Coordinates of N, CA and C in Angstrom, one line a residue:
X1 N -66.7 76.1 197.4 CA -66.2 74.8 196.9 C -65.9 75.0 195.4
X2 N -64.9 74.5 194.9 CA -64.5 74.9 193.5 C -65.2 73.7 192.8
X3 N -65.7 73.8 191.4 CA -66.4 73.0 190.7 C -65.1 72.6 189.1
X4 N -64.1 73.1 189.5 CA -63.2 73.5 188.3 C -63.2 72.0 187.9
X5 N -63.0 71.2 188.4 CA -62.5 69.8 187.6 C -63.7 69.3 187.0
X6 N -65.1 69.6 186.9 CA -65.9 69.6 186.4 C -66.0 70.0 185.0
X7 N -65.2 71.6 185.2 CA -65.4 72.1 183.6 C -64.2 71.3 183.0
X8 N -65.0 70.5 182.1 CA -64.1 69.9 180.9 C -64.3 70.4 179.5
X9 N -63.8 69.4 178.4 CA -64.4 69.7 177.4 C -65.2 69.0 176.9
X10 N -66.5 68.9 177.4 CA -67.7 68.1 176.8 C -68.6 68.7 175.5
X11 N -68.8 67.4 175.1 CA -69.8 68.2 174.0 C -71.1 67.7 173.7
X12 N -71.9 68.0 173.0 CA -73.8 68.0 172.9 C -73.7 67.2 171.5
X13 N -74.2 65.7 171.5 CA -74.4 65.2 170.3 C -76.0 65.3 170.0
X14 N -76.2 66.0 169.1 CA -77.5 66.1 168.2 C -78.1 65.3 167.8
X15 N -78.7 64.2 167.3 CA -78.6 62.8 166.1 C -80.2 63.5 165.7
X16 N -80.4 63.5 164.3 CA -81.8 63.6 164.0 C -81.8 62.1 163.1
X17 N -83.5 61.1 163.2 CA -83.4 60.4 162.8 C -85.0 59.7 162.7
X18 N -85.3 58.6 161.4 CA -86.9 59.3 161.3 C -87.4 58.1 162.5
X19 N -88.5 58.6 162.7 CA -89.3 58.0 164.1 C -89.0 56.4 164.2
X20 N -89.1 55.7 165.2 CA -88.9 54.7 165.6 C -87.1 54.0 165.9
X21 N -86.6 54.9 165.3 CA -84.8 54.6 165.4 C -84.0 55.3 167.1
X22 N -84.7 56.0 167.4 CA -84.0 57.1 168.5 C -83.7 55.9 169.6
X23 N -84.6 55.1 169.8 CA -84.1 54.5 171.1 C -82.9 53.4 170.7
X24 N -82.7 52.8 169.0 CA -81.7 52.0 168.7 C -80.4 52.8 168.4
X25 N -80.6 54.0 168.7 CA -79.4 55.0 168.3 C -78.9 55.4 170.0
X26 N -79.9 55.5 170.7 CA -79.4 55.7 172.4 C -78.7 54.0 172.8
X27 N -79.4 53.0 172.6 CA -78.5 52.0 173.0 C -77.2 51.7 172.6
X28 N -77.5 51.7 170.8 CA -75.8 51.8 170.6 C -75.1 52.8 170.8
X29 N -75.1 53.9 171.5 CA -74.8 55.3 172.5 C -73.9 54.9 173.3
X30 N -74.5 54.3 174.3 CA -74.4 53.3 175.2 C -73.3 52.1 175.4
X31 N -73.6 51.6 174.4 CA -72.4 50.3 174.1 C -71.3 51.0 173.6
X32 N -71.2 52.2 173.9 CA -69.6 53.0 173.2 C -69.3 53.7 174.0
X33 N -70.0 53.8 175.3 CA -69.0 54.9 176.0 C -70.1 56.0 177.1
X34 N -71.3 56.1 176.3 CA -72.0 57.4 176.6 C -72.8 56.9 177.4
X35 N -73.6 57.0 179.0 CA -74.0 56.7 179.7 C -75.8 56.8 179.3
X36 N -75.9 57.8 179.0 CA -77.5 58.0 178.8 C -78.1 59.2 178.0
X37 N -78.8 59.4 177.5 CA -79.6 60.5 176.5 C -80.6 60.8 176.8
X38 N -81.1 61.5 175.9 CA -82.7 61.9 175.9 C -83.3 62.6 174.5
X39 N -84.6 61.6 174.4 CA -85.4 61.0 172.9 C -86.3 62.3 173.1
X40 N -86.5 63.5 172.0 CA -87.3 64.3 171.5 C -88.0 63.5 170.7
X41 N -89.4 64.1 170.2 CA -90.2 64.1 169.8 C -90.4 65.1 168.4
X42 N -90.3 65.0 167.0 CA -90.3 66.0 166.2 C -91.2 66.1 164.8
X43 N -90.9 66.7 164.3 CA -91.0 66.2 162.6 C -90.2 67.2 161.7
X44 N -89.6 66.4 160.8 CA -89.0 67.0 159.5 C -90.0 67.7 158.5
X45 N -89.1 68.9 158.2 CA -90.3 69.5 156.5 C -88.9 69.3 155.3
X46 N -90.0 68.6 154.4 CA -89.3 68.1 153.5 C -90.7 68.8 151.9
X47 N -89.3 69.3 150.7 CA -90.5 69.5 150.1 C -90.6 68.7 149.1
X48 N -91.3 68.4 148.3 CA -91.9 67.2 147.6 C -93.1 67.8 147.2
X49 N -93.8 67.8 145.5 CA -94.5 67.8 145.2 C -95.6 66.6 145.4
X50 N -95.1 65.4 145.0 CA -95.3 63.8 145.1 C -96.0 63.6 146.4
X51 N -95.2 64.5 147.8 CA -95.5 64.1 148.7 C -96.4 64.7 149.6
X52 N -96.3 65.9 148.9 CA -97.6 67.3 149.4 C -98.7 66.7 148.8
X53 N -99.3 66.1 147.4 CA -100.4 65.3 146.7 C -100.5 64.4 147.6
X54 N -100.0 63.6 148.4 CA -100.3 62.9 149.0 C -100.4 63.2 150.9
X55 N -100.2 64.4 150.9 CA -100.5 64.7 152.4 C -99.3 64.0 153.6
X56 N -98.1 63.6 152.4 CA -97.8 63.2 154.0 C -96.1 63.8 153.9
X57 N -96.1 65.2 153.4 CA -95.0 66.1 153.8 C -94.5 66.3 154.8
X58 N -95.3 66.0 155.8 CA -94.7 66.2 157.4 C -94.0 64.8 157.8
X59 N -92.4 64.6 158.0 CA -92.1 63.3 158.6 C -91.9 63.2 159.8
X60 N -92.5 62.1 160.8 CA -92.4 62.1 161.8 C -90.3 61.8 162.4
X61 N -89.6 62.9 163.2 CA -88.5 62.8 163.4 C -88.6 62.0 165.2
X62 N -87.4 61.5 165.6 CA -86.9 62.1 167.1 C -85.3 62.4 166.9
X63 N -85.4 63.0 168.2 CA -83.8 64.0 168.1 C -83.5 63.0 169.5
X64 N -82.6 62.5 169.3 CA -81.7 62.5 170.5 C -80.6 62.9 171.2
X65 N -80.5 63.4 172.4 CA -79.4 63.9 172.7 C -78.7 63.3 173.7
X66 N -76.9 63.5 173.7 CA -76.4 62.8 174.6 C -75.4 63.9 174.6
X67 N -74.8 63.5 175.9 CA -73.2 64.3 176.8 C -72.8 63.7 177.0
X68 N -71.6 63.9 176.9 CA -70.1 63.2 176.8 C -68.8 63.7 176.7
X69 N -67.6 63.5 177.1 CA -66.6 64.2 176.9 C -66.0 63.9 175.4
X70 N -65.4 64.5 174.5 CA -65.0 64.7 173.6 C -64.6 63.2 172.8
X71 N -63.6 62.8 173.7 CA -63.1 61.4 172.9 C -64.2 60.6 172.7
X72 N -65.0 60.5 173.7 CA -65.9 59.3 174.0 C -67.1 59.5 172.8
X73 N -67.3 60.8 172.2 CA -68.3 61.2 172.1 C -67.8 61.1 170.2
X74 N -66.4 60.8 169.9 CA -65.8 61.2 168.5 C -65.9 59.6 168.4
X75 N -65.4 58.8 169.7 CA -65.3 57.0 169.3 C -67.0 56.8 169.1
X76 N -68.2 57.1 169.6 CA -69.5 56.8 169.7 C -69.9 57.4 168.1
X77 N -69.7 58.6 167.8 CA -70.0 59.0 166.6 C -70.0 57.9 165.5
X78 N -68.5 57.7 165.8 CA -67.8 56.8 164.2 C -68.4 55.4 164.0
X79 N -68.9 55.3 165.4 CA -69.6 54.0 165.4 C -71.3 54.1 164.8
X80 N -71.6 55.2 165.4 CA -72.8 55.5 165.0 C -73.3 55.3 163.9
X81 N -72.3 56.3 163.1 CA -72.5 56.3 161.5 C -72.0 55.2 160.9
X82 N -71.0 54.4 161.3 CA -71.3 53.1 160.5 C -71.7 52.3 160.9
X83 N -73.1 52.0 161.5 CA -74.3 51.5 161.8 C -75.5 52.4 161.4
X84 N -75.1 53.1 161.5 CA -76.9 53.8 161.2 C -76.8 54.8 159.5
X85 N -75.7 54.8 159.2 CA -75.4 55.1 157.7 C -75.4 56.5 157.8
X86 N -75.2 57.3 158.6 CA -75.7 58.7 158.1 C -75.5 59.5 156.9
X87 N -73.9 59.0 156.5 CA -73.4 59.5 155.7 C -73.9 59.3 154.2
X88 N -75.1 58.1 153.7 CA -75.8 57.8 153.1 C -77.3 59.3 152.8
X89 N -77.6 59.8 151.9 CA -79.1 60.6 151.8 C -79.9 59.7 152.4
X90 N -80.9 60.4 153.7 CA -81.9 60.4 154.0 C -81.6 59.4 154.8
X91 N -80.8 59.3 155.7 CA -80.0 58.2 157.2 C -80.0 59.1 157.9
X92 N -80.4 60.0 158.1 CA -80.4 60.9 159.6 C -78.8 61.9 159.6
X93 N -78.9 62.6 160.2 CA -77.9 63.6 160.5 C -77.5 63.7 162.1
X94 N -76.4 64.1 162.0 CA -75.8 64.1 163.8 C -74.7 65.3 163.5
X95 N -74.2 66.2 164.6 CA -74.3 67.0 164.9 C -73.2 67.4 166.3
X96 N -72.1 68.1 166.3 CA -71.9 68.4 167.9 C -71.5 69.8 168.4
X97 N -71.9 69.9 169.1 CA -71.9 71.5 169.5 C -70.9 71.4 171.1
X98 N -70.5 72.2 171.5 CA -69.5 72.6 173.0 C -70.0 72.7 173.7
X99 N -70.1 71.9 174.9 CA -70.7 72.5 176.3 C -69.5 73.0 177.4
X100 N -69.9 73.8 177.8 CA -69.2 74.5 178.8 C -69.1 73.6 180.3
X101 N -70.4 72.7 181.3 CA -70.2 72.8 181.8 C -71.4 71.6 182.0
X102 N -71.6 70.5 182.3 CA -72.0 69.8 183.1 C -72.4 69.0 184.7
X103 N -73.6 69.8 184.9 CA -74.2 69.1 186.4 C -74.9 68.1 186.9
X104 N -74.6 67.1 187.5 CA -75.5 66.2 187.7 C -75.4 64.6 187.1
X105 N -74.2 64.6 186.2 CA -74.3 63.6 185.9 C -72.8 63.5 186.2
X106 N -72.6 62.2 187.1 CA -71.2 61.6 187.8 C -70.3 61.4 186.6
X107 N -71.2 60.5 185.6 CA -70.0 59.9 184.3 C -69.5 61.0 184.0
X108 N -69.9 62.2 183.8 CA -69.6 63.0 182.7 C -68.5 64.1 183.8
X109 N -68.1 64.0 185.4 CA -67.4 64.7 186.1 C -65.8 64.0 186.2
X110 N -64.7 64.5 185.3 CA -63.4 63.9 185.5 C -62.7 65.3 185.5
X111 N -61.4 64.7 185.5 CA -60.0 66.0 185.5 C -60.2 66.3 184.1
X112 N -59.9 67.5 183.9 CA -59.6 67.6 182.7 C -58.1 67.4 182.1
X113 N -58.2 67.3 180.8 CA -56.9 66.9 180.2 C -56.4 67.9 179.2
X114 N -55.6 68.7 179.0 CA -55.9 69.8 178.0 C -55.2 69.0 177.0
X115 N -54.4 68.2 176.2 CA -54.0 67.4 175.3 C -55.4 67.1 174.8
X116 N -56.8 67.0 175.1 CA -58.1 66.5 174.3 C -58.2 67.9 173.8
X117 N -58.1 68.9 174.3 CA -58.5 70.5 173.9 C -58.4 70.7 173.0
X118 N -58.7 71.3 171.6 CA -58.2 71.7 170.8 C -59.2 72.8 169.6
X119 N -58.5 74.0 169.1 CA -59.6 74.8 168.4 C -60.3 73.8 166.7
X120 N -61.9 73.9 166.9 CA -61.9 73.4 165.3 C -62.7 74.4 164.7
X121 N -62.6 74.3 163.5 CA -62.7 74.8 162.5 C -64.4 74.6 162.1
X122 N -65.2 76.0 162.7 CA -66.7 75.7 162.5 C -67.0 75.8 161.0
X123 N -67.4 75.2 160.2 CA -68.2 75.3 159.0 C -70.2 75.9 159.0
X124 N -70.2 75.1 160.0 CA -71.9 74.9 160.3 C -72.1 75.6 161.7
X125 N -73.9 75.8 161.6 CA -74.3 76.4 163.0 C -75.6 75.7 163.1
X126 N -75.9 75.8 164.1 CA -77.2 75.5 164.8 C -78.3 76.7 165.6
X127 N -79.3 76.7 164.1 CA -80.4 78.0 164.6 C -81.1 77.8 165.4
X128 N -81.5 77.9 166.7 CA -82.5 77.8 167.4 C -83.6 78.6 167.2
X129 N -84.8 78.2 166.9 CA -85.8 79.1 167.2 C -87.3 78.8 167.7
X130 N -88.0 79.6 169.0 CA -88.8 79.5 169.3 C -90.0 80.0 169.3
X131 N -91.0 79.7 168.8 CA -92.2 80.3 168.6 C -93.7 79.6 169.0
X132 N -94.6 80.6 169.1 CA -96.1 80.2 169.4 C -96.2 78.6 168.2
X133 N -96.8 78.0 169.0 CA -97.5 77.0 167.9 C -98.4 77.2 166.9
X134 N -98.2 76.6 165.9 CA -98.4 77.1 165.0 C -97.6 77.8 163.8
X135 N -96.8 78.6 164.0 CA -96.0 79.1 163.5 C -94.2 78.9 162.9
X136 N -94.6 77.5 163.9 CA -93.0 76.5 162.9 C -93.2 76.7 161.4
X137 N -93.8 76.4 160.8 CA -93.9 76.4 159.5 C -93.5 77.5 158.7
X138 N -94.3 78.9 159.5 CA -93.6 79.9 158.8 C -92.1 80.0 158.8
X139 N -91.6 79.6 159.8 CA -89.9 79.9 160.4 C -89.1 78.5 159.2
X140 N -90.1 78.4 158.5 CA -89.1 77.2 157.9 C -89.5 77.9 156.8
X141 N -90.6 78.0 156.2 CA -90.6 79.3 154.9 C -89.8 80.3 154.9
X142 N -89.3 80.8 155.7 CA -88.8 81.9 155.7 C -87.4 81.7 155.5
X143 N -87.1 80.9 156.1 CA -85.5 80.0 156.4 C -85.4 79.4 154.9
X144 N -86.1 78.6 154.1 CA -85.9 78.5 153.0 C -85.7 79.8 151.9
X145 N -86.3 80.8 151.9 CA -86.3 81.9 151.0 C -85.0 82.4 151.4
X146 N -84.4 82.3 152.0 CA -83.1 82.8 152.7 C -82.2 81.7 152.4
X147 N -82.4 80.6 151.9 CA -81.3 79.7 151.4 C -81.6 78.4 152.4
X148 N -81.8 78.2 153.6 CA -82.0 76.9 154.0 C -82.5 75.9 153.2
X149 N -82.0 74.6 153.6 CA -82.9 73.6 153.1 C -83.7 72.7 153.6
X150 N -84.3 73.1 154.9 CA -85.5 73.0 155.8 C -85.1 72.7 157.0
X151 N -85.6 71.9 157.6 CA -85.2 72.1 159.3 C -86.4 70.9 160.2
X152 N -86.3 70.8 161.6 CA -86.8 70.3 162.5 C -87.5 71.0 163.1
X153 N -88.9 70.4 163.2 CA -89.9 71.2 164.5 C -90.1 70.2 165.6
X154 N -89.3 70.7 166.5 CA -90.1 69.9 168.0 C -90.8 71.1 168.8
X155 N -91.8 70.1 169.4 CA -92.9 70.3 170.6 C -92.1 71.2 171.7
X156 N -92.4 72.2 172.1 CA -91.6 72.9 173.4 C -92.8 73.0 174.6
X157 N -92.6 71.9 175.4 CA -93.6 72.6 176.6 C -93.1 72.7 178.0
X158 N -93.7 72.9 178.9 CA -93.6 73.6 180.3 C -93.7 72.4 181.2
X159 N -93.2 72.7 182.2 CA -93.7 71.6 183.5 C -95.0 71.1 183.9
X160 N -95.6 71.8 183.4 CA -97.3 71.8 184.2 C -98.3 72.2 183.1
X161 N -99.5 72.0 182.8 CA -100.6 73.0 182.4 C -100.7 74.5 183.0
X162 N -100.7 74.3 183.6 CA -100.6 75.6 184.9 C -99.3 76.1 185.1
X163 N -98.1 75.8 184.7 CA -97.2 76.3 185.4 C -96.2 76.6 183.7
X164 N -95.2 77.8 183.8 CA -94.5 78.0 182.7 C -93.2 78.0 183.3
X165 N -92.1 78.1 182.7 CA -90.6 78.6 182.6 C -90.2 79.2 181.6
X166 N -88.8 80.0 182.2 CA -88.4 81.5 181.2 C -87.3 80.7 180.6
X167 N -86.8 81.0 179.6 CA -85.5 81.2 179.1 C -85.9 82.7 177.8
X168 N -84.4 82.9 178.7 CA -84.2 84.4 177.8 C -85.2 85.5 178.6
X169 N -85.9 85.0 179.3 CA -87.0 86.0 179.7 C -88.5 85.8 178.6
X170 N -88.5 84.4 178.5 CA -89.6 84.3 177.0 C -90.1 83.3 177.8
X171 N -91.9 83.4 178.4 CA -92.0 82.1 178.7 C -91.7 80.8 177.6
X172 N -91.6 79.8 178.2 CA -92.1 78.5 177.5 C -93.0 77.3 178.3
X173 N -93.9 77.4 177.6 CA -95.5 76.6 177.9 C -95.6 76.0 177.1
X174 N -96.6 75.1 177.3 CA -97.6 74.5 176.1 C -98.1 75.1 175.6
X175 N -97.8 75.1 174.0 CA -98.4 75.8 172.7 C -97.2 76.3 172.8
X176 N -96.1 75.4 172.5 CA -94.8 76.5 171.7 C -94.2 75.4 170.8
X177 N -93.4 75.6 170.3 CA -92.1 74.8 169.1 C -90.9 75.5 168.7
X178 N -90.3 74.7 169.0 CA -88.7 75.0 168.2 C -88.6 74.3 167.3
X179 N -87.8 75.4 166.5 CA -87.6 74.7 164.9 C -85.9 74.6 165.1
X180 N -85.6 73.9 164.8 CA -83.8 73.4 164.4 C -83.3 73.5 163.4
X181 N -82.4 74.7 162.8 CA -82.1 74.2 161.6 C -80.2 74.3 161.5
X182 N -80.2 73.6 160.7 CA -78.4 73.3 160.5 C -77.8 74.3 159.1
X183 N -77.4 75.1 159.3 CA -76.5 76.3 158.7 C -75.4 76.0 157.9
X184 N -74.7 76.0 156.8 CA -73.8 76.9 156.3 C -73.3 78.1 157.2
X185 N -72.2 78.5 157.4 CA -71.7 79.7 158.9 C -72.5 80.7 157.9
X186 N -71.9 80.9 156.4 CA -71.8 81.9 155.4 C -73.2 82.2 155.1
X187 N -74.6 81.8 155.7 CA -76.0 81.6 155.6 C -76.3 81.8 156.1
X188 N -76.0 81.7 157.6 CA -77.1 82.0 158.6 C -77.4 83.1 158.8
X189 N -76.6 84.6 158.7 CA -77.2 86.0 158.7 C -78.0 85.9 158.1
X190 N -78.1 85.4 156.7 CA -79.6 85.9 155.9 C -80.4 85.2 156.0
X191 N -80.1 83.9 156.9 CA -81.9 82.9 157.2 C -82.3 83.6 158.7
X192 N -81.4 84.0 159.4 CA -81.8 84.6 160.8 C -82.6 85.8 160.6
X193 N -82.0 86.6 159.6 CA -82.7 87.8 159.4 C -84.1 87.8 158.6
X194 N -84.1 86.6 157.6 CA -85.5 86.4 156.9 C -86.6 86.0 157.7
X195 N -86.2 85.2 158.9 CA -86.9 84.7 159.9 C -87.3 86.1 161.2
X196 N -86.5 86.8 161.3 CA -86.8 87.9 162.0 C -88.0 88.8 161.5
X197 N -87.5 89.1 160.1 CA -88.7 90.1 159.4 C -89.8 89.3 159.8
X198 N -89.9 88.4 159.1 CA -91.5 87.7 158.9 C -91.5 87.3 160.0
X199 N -91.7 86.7 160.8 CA -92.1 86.9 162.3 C -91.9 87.6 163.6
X200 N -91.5 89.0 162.5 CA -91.4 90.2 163.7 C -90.5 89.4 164.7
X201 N -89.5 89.1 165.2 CA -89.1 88.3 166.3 C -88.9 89.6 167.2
X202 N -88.6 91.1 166.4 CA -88.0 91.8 168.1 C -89.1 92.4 168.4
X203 N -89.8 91.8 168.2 CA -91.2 92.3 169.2 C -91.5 91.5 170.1
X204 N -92.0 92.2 171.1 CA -91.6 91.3 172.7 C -92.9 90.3 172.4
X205 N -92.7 89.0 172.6 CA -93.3 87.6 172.6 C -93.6 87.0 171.6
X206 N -92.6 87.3 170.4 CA -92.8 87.1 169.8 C -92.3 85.5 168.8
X207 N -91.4 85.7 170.0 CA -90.2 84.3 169.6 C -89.0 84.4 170.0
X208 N -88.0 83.4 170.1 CA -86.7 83.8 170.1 C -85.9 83.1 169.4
X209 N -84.5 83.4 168.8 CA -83.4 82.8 168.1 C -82.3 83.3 169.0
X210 N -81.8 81.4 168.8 CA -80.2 81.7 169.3 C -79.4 80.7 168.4
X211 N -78.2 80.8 168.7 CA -77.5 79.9 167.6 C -75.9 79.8 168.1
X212 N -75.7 78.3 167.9 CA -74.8 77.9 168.2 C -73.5 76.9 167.0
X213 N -72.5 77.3 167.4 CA -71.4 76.6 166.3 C -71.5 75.3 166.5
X214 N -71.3 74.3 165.1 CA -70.7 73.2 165.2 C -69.7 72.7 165.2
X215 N -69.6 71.5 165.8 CA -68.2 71.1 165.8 C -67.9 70.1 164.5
X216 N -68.8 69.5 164.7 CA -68.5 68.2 163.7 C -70.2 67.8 163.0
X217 N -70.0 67.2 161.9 CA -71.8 66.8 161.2 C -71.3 65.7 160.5
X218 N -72.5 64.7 160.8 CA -72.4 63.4 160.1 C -74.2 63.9 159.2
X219 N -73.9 63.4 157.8 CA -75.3 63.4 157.0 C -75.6 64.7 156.8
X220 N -74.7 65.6 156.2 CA -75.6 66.8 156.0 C -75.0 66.9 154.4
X221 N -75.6 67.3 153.2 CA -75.5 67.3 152.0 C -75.9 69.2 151.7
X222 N -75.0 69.6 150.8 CA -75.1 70.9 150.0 C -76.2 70.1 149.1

């Protein structure tokens, strides 16, 4: 059975934004086109002297994510941000990356159109990286000394107490975190590689990094 009219060109909207906003960011999602998402759990590192004195350096984030085909997902954007202000310091950041291929969800299964196709022009990337718990923090030290200007830690866990799953061949259970960070293209060799050294990454279990282009960013400041 051919699955071809399935592969379109959809894409992965990102939205980071601070706690309590994710589900008013999935509704108005919603009222533009996008059928449904799903609310992470995270925190931002931000540095602040002001705010380290006062212990509350860590800000509570959620990430939401949605799929969508391209147009729907460029009309949903524009709306986004002028309602939730991204484009304003410290309004949250959004984000889209290319999916190749979506299963399971009916909205997201049409013909494709190649007039929506088109090559852009990546500026930014999206680092992924996984590590023991605990250890976000250093991945964001490191990533800073290498030029980042910090990043996202969400919770990574498994199906079960008892039970794990691989990606990459790396379990992920409880007691793990991904850190998220948003790139310069011309940057990321030297935060990927600063984050390798100090956390040994190619040593077996020790973590993993992958990384992905962007398409488009609302709220990100040099």
């Amino acid at each position: 059975m051919s699955i071809n009219s399935e592969i379109v060109d959809f894409e992965l909207v990102c939205i980071v934004v601070d706690f309590g906003k994710g589900s008013k960011v999935l509704q108005t999602a919603k009222k533009h086109g996008i059928s449904g998402g799903t609310v992470l759990l995270g925190k931002g590192t931000i540095k602040s002297r002001l705010l380290e004195f006062f212990a509350i350096n860590d800000v509570k984030k959620e990430i939401v994510l949605l799929v969508s085909d391209k147009k729907t997902v460029n009309a949903a954007l524009e709306q986004l941000d002028h309602i939730f202000k991204f484009s304003k310091p410290n309004h949250g950041i959004a984000f889209t990356t290319s999916v190749g291929q979506v299963i399971g969800a009916r909205s997201c299964q049409r013909e494709e159109n190649e007039e929506e196709r088109g090559a852009e022009l990546s500026m930014y990337q999206a680092i992924y990286v996984i590590v023991e718990k605990g250890n976000a923090e250093d991945v964001i030290d490191a990533a800073t000394v290498a030029g980042s200007k910090g990043g996202t830690i969400i919770n990574a866990r498994g199906s079960g107490i008892h039970e794990t799953s691989k990606l990459f061949s790396m379990n992920i259970e409880p007691e793990k975190e991904m850190v998220l960070i948003l790139s310069e293209m011309e940057s990321t060799d030297n935060i990927v590689s600063s984050i390798r050294t100090k956390l040994k990454i190619d040593e077996p279990g020790n973590g993993i990094i992958f990384i992905q282009d962007v398409n488009k960013t609302y709220g990100l400041y040099s």
